[in-house]
């Protein structure tokens, strides 16, 4: 459900009664600690409740009436600031979650610095999946301009590593739960991982001005 919300949010689908009802329903599944569970644990997309929490908050922020979401956001902010983020995805998701939960600048600044510190000398944040997600988080969650040096290096890295067919290849890491099915997307048996890496890389780049020299 969280990634369906991501699709609605990034497509700028406007608020409507049906989506307000969806957000209200999703808010009811908030755990006592302020998070939302990730479902079947299968990395990297479903490896941390920080990511599920971030995208659920995106739906609540955009579609739930303001007068109904106050306590939900407060509880989520407590969870986000108190939960240790180790991986790039966790750090990127925490920053995005705090943005959607309307956290104060002091909380977001600490998360922004933690994410910035994970960039590698080549400009990446690991593979294309992590780099695209980090870039999106830095722009949307951290509010960094396209001219920021970290953003420029990440843009350059993604443009350098894009395949000729337009995709980004990332080797799969999840243990298979079903027989391989070829959808036709590039990447062979890693095409599912490459697909989501391509999605994140595209989302990150769409948030940037890529015309300036990197």
PDB file of C-alpha atoms in Angstrom:
ATOM      1  CA  UNK A   1       0.000   0.000   0.000  1.00  0.00           C
ATOM      2  CA  UNK A   2       2.797   2.469   0.807  1.00  0.00           C
ATOM      3  CA  UNK A   3       4.209   2.332  -2.714  1.00  0.00           C
ATOM      4  CA  UNK A   4       0.778   2.872  -4.246  1.00  0.00           C
ATOM      5  CA  UNK A   5       0.651   6.011  -2.149  1.00  0.00           C
ATOM      6  CA  UNK A   6       4.065   6.976  -3.519  1.00  0.00           C
ATOM      7  CA  UNK A   7       2.671   6.737  -7.049  1.00  0.00           C
ATOM      8  CA  UNK A   8      -0.273   8.986  -6.170  1.00  0.00           C
ATOM      9  CA  UNK A   9       1.922  11.475  -4.370  1.00  0.00           C
ATOM     10  CA  UNK A  10       4.636  11.796  -7.007  1.00  0.00           C
ATOM     11  CA  UNK A  11       1.969  12.121  -9.724  1.00  0.00           C
ATOM     12  CA  UNK A  12       0.483  15.065  -7.772  1.00  0.00           C
ATOM     13  CA  UNK A  13      -2.965  13.496  -7.680  1.00  0.00           C
ATOM     14  CA  UNK A  14      -5.138  16.115  -5.945  1.00  0.00           C
ATOM     15  CA  UNK A  15      -7.112  15.586  -2.756  1.00  0.00           C
ATOM     16  CA  UNK A  16     -10.587  14.108  -3.109  1.00  0.00           C
ATOM     17  CA  UNK A  17     -13.069  12.439  -0.713  1.00  0.00           C
ATOM     18  CA  UNK A  18     -12.050   8.922  -1.761  1.00  0.00           C
ATOM     19  CA  UNK A  19      -8.371   9.585  -1.014  1.00  0.00           C
ATOM     20  CA  UNK A  20      -9.231  11.298   2.263  1.00  0.00           C
ATOM     21  CA  UNK A  21     -11.014   8.107   3.257  1.00  0.00           C
ATOM     22  CA  UNK A  22      -8.002   6.040   2.225  1.00  0.00           C
ATOM     23  CA  UNK A  23      -5.662   8.204   4.309  1.00  0.00           C
ATOM     24  CA  UNK A  24      -8.010   7.999   7.277  1.00  0.00           C
ATOM     25  CA  UNK A  25      -8.052   4.208   6.997  1.00  0.00           C
ATOM     26  CA  UNK A  26      -4.255   4.051   6.754  1.00  0.00           C
ATOM     27  CA  UNK A  27      -3.873   6.229   9.838  1.00  0.00           C
ATOM     28  CA  UNK A  28      -5.806   3.628  11.810  1.00  0.00           C
ATOM     29  CA  UNK A  29      -3.039   1.072  11.242  1.00  0.00           C
ATOM     30  CA  UNK A  30      -0.424   3.199  12.985  1.00  0.00           C
ATOM     31  CA  UNK A  31       1.420   1.202  15.644  1.00  0.00           C
ATOM     32  CA  UNK A  32       1.715   2.398  19.219  1.00  0.00           C
ATOM     33  CA  UNK A  33       5.277   3.549  18.602  1.00  0.00           C
ATOM     34  CA  UNK A  34       4.101   5.851  15.780  1.00  0.00           C
ATOM     35  CA  UNK A  35       5.248   3.726  12.835  1.00  0.00           C
ATOM     36  CA  UNK A  36       3.566   1.649  10.159  1.00  0.00           C
ATOM     37  CA  UNK A  37       4.684  -1.927   9.531  1.00  0.00           C
ATOM     38  CA  UNK A  38       6.446  -2.921   6.312  1.00  0.00           C
ATOM     39  CA  UNK A  39       4.496  -6.120   5.575  1.00  0.00           C
ATOM     40  CA  UNK A  40       6.477  -9.103   4.261  1.00  0.00           C
ATOM     41  CA  UNK A  41      10.145  -8.385   5.083  1.00  0.00           C
ATOM     42  CA  UNK A  42      11.945  -8.612   1.768  1.00  0.00           C
ATOM     43  CA  UNK A  43      14.773  -6.217   1.044  1.00  0.00           C
ATOM     44  CA  UNK A  44      15.395  -3.704  -0.060  1.00  0.00           C
ATOM     45  CA  UNK A  45      11.918  -2.329  -0.810  1.00  0.00           C
ATOM     46  CA  UNK A  46      10.295  -3.910   2.239  1.00  0.00           C
ATOM     47  CA  UNK A  47      13.236  -3.969   4.611  1.00  0.00           C
ATOM     48  CA  UNK A  48      12.378  -1.220   7.089  1.00  0.00           C
ATOM     49  CA  UNK A  49       9.249   0.336   8.615  1.00  0.00           C
ATOM     50  CA  UNK A  50      10.929   3.720   8.185  1.00  0.00           C
ATOM     51  CA  UNK A  51      10.127   3.551   4.464  1.00  0.00           C
ATOM     52  CA  UNK A  52       6.557   2.371   5.017  1.00  0.00           C
ATOM     53  CA  UNK A  53       6.090   5.127   7.580  1.00  0.00           C
ATOM     54  CA  UNK A  54       7.431   7.809   5.238  1.00  0.00           C
ATOM     55  CA  UNK A  55       5.019   6.989   2.420  1.00  0.00           C
ATOM     56  CA  UNK A  56       2.053   6.546   4.720  1.00  0.00           C
ATOM     57  CA  UNK A  57       2.794  10.005   6.098  1.00  0.00           C
ATOM     58  CA  UNK A  58       2.893  11.340   2.530  1.00  0.00           C
ATOM     59  CA  UNK A  59      -0.689  10.161   2.062  1.00  0.00           C
ATOM     60  CA  UNK A  60      -1.835  11.530   5.407  1.00  0.00           C
ATOM     61  CA  UNK A  61      -0.128  14.858   4.799  1.00  0.00           C
ATOM     62  CA  UNK A  62      -1.676  15.334   1.378  1.00  0.00           C
ATOM     63  CA  UNK A  63      -5.080  13.694   1.674  1.00  0.00           C
ATOM     64  CA  UNK A  64      -6.213  13.667   5.304  1.00  0.00           C
ATOM     65  CA  UNK A  65      -7.969  16.858   6.503  1.00  0.00           C
ATOM     66  CA  UNK A  66      -5.623  18.909   8.694  1.00  0.00           C
ATOM     67  CA  UNK A  67      -7.965  18.843  11.684  1.00  0.00           C
ATOM     68  CA  UNK A  68      -7.763  15.035  11.837  1.00  0.00           C
ATOM     69  CA  UNK A  69      -4.065  14.380  11.430  1.00  0.00           C
ATOM     70  CA  UNK A  70      -2.449  16.283  14.297  1.00  0.00           C
ATOM     71  CA  UNK A  71      -2.010  13.452  16.809  1.00  0.00           C
ATOM     72  CA  UNK A  72      -1.014  11.025  14.050  1.00  0.00           C
ATOM     73  CA  UNK A  73       1.835  13.286  12.937  1.00  0.00           C
ATOM     74  CA  UNK A  74       3.013  13.967  16.477  1.00  0.00           C
ATOM     75  CA  UNK A  75       3.261  10.245  17.222  1.00  0.00           C
ATOM     76  CA  UNK A  76       5.072   9.629  13.923  1.00  0.00           C
ATOM     77  CA  UNK A  77       7.581  12.400  14.643  1.00  0.00           C
ATOM     78  CA  UNK A  78       8.450  10.796  17.971  1.00  0.00           C
ATOM     79  CA  UNK A  79       9.077   7.496  16.220  1.00  0.00           C
ATOM     80  CA  UNK A  80      11.195   9.042  13.475  1.00  0.00           C
ATOM     81  CA  UNK A  81      13.445  11.018  15.808  1.00  0.00           C
ATOM     82  CA  UNK A  82      13.936   8.134  18.247  1.00  0.00           C
ATOM     83  CA  UNK A  83      14.562   5.339  15.729  1.00  0.00           C
ATOM     84  CA  UNK A  84      18.134   4.633  14.673  1.00  0.00           C
ATOM     85  CA  UNK A  85      18.685   4.815  10.924  1.00  0.00           C
ATOM     86  CA  UNK A  86      21.611   2.721   9.713  1.00  0.00           C
ATOM     87  CA  UNK A  87      21.258   2.142   5.970  1.00  0.00           C
ATOM     88  CA  UNK A  88      21.015   4.785   3.248  1.00  0.00           C
ATOM     89  CA  UNK A  89      17.381   3.834   2.683  1.00  0.00           C
ATOM     90  CA  UNK A  90      16.590   4.247   6.372  1.00  0.00           C
ATOM     91  CA  UNK A  91      18.269   7.648   6.503  1.00  0.00           C
ATOM     92  CA  UNK A  92      16.550   8.822   3.328  1.00  0.00           C
ATOM     93  CA  UNK A  93      13.178   7.537   4.521  1.00  0.00           C
ATOM     94  CA  UNK A  94      13.542   9.141   7.941  1.00  0.00           C
ATOM     95  CA  UNK A  95      14.219  12.540   6.361  1.00  0.00           C
ATOM     96  CA  UNK A  96      11.257  12.170   3.996  1.00  0.00           C
ATOM     97  CA  UNK A  97       9.029  11.011   6.846  1.00  0.00           C
ATOM     98  CA  UNK A  98       9.962  14.012   8.951  1.00  0.00           C
ATOM     99  CA  UNK A  99       9.205  16.292   6.027  1.00  0.00           C
ATOM    100  CA  UNK A 100       5.739  14.802   5.552  1.00  0.00           C
ATOM    101  CA  UNK A 101       5.160  14.776   9.326  1.00  0.00           C
ATOM    102  CA  UNK A 102       5.962  18.510   9.420  1.00  0.00           C
ATOM    103  CA  UNK A 103       8.814  17.995  11.881  1.00  0.00           C
ATOM    104  CA  UNK A 104      10.719  21.075  13.097  1.00  0.00           C
ATOM    105  CA  UNK A 105      13.882  22.141  11.313  1.00  0.00           C
ATOM    106  CA  UNK A 106      16.151  20.952  14.119  1.00  0.00           C
ATOM    107  CA  UNK A 107      14.957  17.358  13.701  1.00  0.00           C
ATOM    108  CA  UNK A 108      15.156  17.451   9.923  1.00  0.00           C
ATOM    109  CA  UNK A 109      18.601  19.074   9.917  1.00  0.00           C
ATOM    110  CA  UNK A 110      20.080  16.239  11.981  1.00  0.00           C
ATOM    111  CA  UNK A 111      18.613  13.671   9.573  1.00  0.00           C
ATOM    112  CA  UNK A 112      19.805  15.678   6.566  1.00  0.00           C
ATOM    113  CA  UNK A 113      23.376  15.740   7.868  1.00  0.00           C
ATOM    114  CA  UNK A 114      23.270  11.997   8.523  1.00  0.00           C
ATOM    115  CA  UNK A 115      22.163  11.317   4.934  1.00  0.00           C
ATOM    116  CA  UNK A 116      24.707  13.721   3.436  1.00  0.00           C
ATOM    117  CA  UNK A 117      27.474  11.896   5.285  1.00  0.00           C
ATOM    118  CA  UNK A 118      26.733   8.658   3.431  1.00  0.00           C
ATOM    119  CA  UNK A 119      27.664   9.944  -0.032  1.00  0.00           C
ATOM    120  CA  UNK A 120      30.672   8.155  -1.495  1.00  0.00           C
ATOM    121  CA  UNK A 121      33.644   9.752  -3.282  1.00  0.00           C
ATOM    122  CA  UNK A 122      32.206   8.753  -6.690  1.00  0.00           C
ATOM    123  CA  UNK A 123      29.030  10.735  -5.967  1.00  0.00           C
ATOM    124  CA  UNK A 124      26.827   7.710  -5.340  1.00  0.00           C
ATOM    125  CA  UNK A 125      25.108   6.539  -2.187  1.00  0.00           C
ATOM    126  CA  UNK A 126      25.772   2.924  -3.107  1.00  0.00           C
ATOM    127  CA  UNK A 127      23.864   1.486  -6.046  1.00  0.00           C
ATOM    128  CA  UNK A 128      21.377   3.302  -8.284  1.00  0.00           C
ATOM    129  CA  UNK A 129      18.471   2.327  -6.013  1.00  0.00           C
ATOM    130  CA  UNK A 130      20.032   4.031  -3.001  1.00  0.00           C
ATOM    131  CA  UNK A 131      21.403   6.952  -5.009  1.00  0.00           C
ATOM    132  CA  UNK A 132      18.056   7.731  -6.614  1.00  0.00           C
ATOM    133  CA  UNK A 133      16.232   7.469  -3.308  1.00  0.00           C
ATOM    134  CA  UNK A 134      18.823   9.608  -1.507  1.00  0.00           C
ATOM    135  CA  UNK A 135      18.678  12.232  -4.255  1.00  0.00           C
ATOM    136  CA  UNK A 136      14.883  12.378  -4.049  1.00  0.00           C
ATOM    137  CA  UNK A 137      15.060  12.682  -0.266  1.00  0.00           C
ATOM    138  CA  UNK A 138      17.684  15.427  -0.355  1.00  0.00           C
ATOM    139  CA  UNK A 139      15.576  17.483  -2.746  1.00  0.00           C
ATOM    140  CA  UNK A 140      12.090  16.825  -1.334  1.00  0.00           C
ATOM    141  CA  UNK A 141      12.805  16.059   2.312  1.00  0.00           C
ATOM    142  CA  UNK A 142      15.897  18.191   2.809  1.00  0.00           C
ATOM    143  CA  UNK A 143      15.007  20.998   0.423  1.00  0.00           C
ATOM    144  CA  UNK A 144      18.525  21.150  -1.033  1.00  0.00           C
ATOM    145  CA  UNK A 145      18.806  23.117  -4.281  1.00  0.00           C
ATOM    146  CA  UNK A 146      19.907  21.455  -7.505  1.00  0.00           C
ATOM    147  CA  UNK A 147      23.096  23.513  -7.287  1.00  0.00           C
ATOM    148  CA  UNK A 148      24.176  21.911  -3.993  1.00  0.00           C
ATOM    149  CA  UNK A 149      27.498  20.045  -4.470  1.00  0.00           C
ATOM    150  CA  UNK A 150      26.143  16.774  -3.053  1.00  0.00           C
ATOM    151  CA  UNK A 151      23.146  16.928  -5.376  1.00  0.00           C
ATOM    152  CA  UNK A 152      25.327  17.726  -8.392  1.00  0.00           C
ATOM    153  CA  UNK A 153      27.630  14.767  -7.675  1.00  0.00           C
ATOM    154  CA  UNK A 154      24.683  12.405  -7.313  1.00  0.00           C
ATOM    155  CA  UNK A 155      23.174  13.642 -10.579  1.00  0.00           C
ATOM    156  CA  UNK A 156      26.474  13.138 -12.380  1.00  0.00           C
ATOM    157  CA  UNK A 157      26.826   9.629 -10.977  1.00  0.00           C
ATOM    158  CA  UNK A 158      23.358   8.586 -12.114  1.00  0.00           C
ATOM    159  CA  UNK A 159      23.879  10.012 -15.585  1.00  0.00           C
ATOM    160  CA  UNK A 160      27.223   8.195 -15.876  1.00  0.00           C
ATOM    161  CA  UNK A 161      25.806   4.833 -14.847  1.00  0.00           C
ATOM    162  CA  UNK A 162      22.585   4.880 -16.879  1.00  0.00           C
ATOM    163  CA  UNK A 163      22.465   2.055 -19.416  1.00  0.00           C
ATOM    164  CA  UNK A 164      22.086   2.770 -23.145  1.00  0.00           C
ATOM    165  CA  UNK A 165      18.492   1.489 -22.970  1.00  0.00           C
ATOM    166  CA  UNK A 166      17.647   4.124 -20.334  1.00  0.00           C
ATOM    167  CA  UNK A 167      17.560   1.802 -17.317  1.00  0.00           C
ATOM    168  CA  UNK A 168      19.842   1.391 -14.321  1.00  0.00           C
ATOM    169  CA  UNK A 169      21.098  -2.090 -13.457  1.00  0.00           C
ATOM    170  CA  UNK A 170      21.229  -3.250  -9.830  1.00  0.00           C
ATOM    171  CA  UNK A 171      21.926  -6.850  -8.914  1.00  0.00           C
ATOM    172  CA  UNK A 172      19.167  -8.536  -6.928  1.00  0.00           C
ATOM    173  CA  UNK A 173      19.786  -9.342  -3.275  1.00  0.00           C
ATOM    174  CA  UNK A 174      16.434 -10.685  -2.048  1.00  0.00           C
ATOM    175  CA  UNK A 175      15.932 -14.422  -1.649  1.00  0.00           C
ATOM    176  CA  UNK A 176      13.451 -15.562  -4.340  1.00  0.00           C
ATOM    177  CA  UNK A 177       9.980 -16.543  -3.162  1.00  0.00           C
ATOM    178  CA  UNK A 178       8.694 -17.594  -6.576  1.00  0.00           C
ATOM    179  CA  UNK A 179       9.888 -18.736  -9.983  1.00  0.00           C
ATOM    180  CA  UNK A 180      11.567 -16.112 -12.138  1.00  0.00           C
ATOM    181  CA  UNK A 181       9.231 -14.486 -14.664  1.00  0.00           C
ATOM    182  CA  UNK A 182      10.692 -12.446 -17.511  1.00  0.00           C
ATOM    183  CA  UNK A 183       8.704  -9.216 -17.916  1.00  0.00           C
ATOM    184  CA  UNK A 184      10.938  -7.913 -20.673  1.00  0.00           C
ATOM    185  CA  UNK A 185      12.524  -5.198 -18.539  1.00  0.00           C
ATOM    186  CA  UNK A 186      16.329  -5.031 -18.830  1.00  0.00           C
ATOM    187  CA  UNK A 187      18.433  -6.784 -16.238  1.00  0.00           C
ATOM    188  CA  UNK A 188      17.757 -10.473 -16.737  1.00  0.00           C
ATOM    189  CA  UNK A 189      17.058 -12.167 -13.411  1.00  0.00           C
ATOM    190  CA  UNK A 190      17.814  -8.858 -11.689  1.00  0.00           C
ATOM    191  CA  UNK A 191      15.167  -7.014 -13.687  1.00  0.00           C
ATOM    192  CA  UNK A 192      12.824  -6.480 -10.726  1.00  0.00           C
ATOM    193  CA  UNK A 193      15.581  -4.838  -8.685  1.00  0.00           C
ATOM    194  CA  UNK A 194      16.727  -2.923 -11.757  1.00  0.00           C
ATOM    195  CA  UNK A 195      13.162  -1.738 -12.336  1.00  0.00           C
ATOM    196  CA  UNK A 196      12.786  -0.208  -8.891  1.00  0.00           C
ATOM    197  CA  UNK A 197      16.307   1.234  -9.118  1.00  0.00           C
ATOM    198  CA  UNK A 198      15.305   2.833 -12.421  1.00  0.00           C
ATOM    199  CA  UNK A 199      12.141   4.215 -10.837  1.00  0.00           C
ATOM    200  CA  UNK A 200      14.044   5.801  -7.945  1.00  0.00           C
ATOM    201  CA  UNK A 201      16.778   7.146 -10.223  1.00  0.00           C
ATOM    202  CA  UNK A 202      14.145   8.706 -12.467  1.00  0.00           C
ATOM    203  CA  UNK A 203      12.232  10.212  -9.532  1.00  0.00           C
ATOM    204  CA  UNK A 204      15.428  11.675  -8.118  1.00  0.00           C
ATOM    205  CA  UNK A 205      16.484  13.206 -11.425  1.00  0.00           C
ATOM    206  CA  UNK A 206      13.006  14.599 -12.104  1.00  0.00           C
ATOM    207  CA  UNK A 207      13.352  16.667  -8.937  1.00  0.00           C
ATOM    208  CA  UNK A 208      16.565  18.262 -10.219  1.00  0.00           C
ATOM    209  CA  UNK A 209      17.733  20.663 -12.856  1.00  0.00           C
ATOM    210  CA  UNK A 210      20.053  18.361 -14.781  1.00  0.00           C
ATOM    211  CA  UNK A 211      20.972  20.964 -17.416  1.00  0.00           C
ATOM    212  CA  UNK A 212      23.584  22.689 -15.243  1.00  0.00           C
ATOM    213  CA  UNK A 213      27.154  21.432 -15.472  1.00  0.00           C
ATOM    214  CA  UNK A 214      27.850  18.747 -12.877  1.00  0.00           C
TER     215      UNK A 214
END
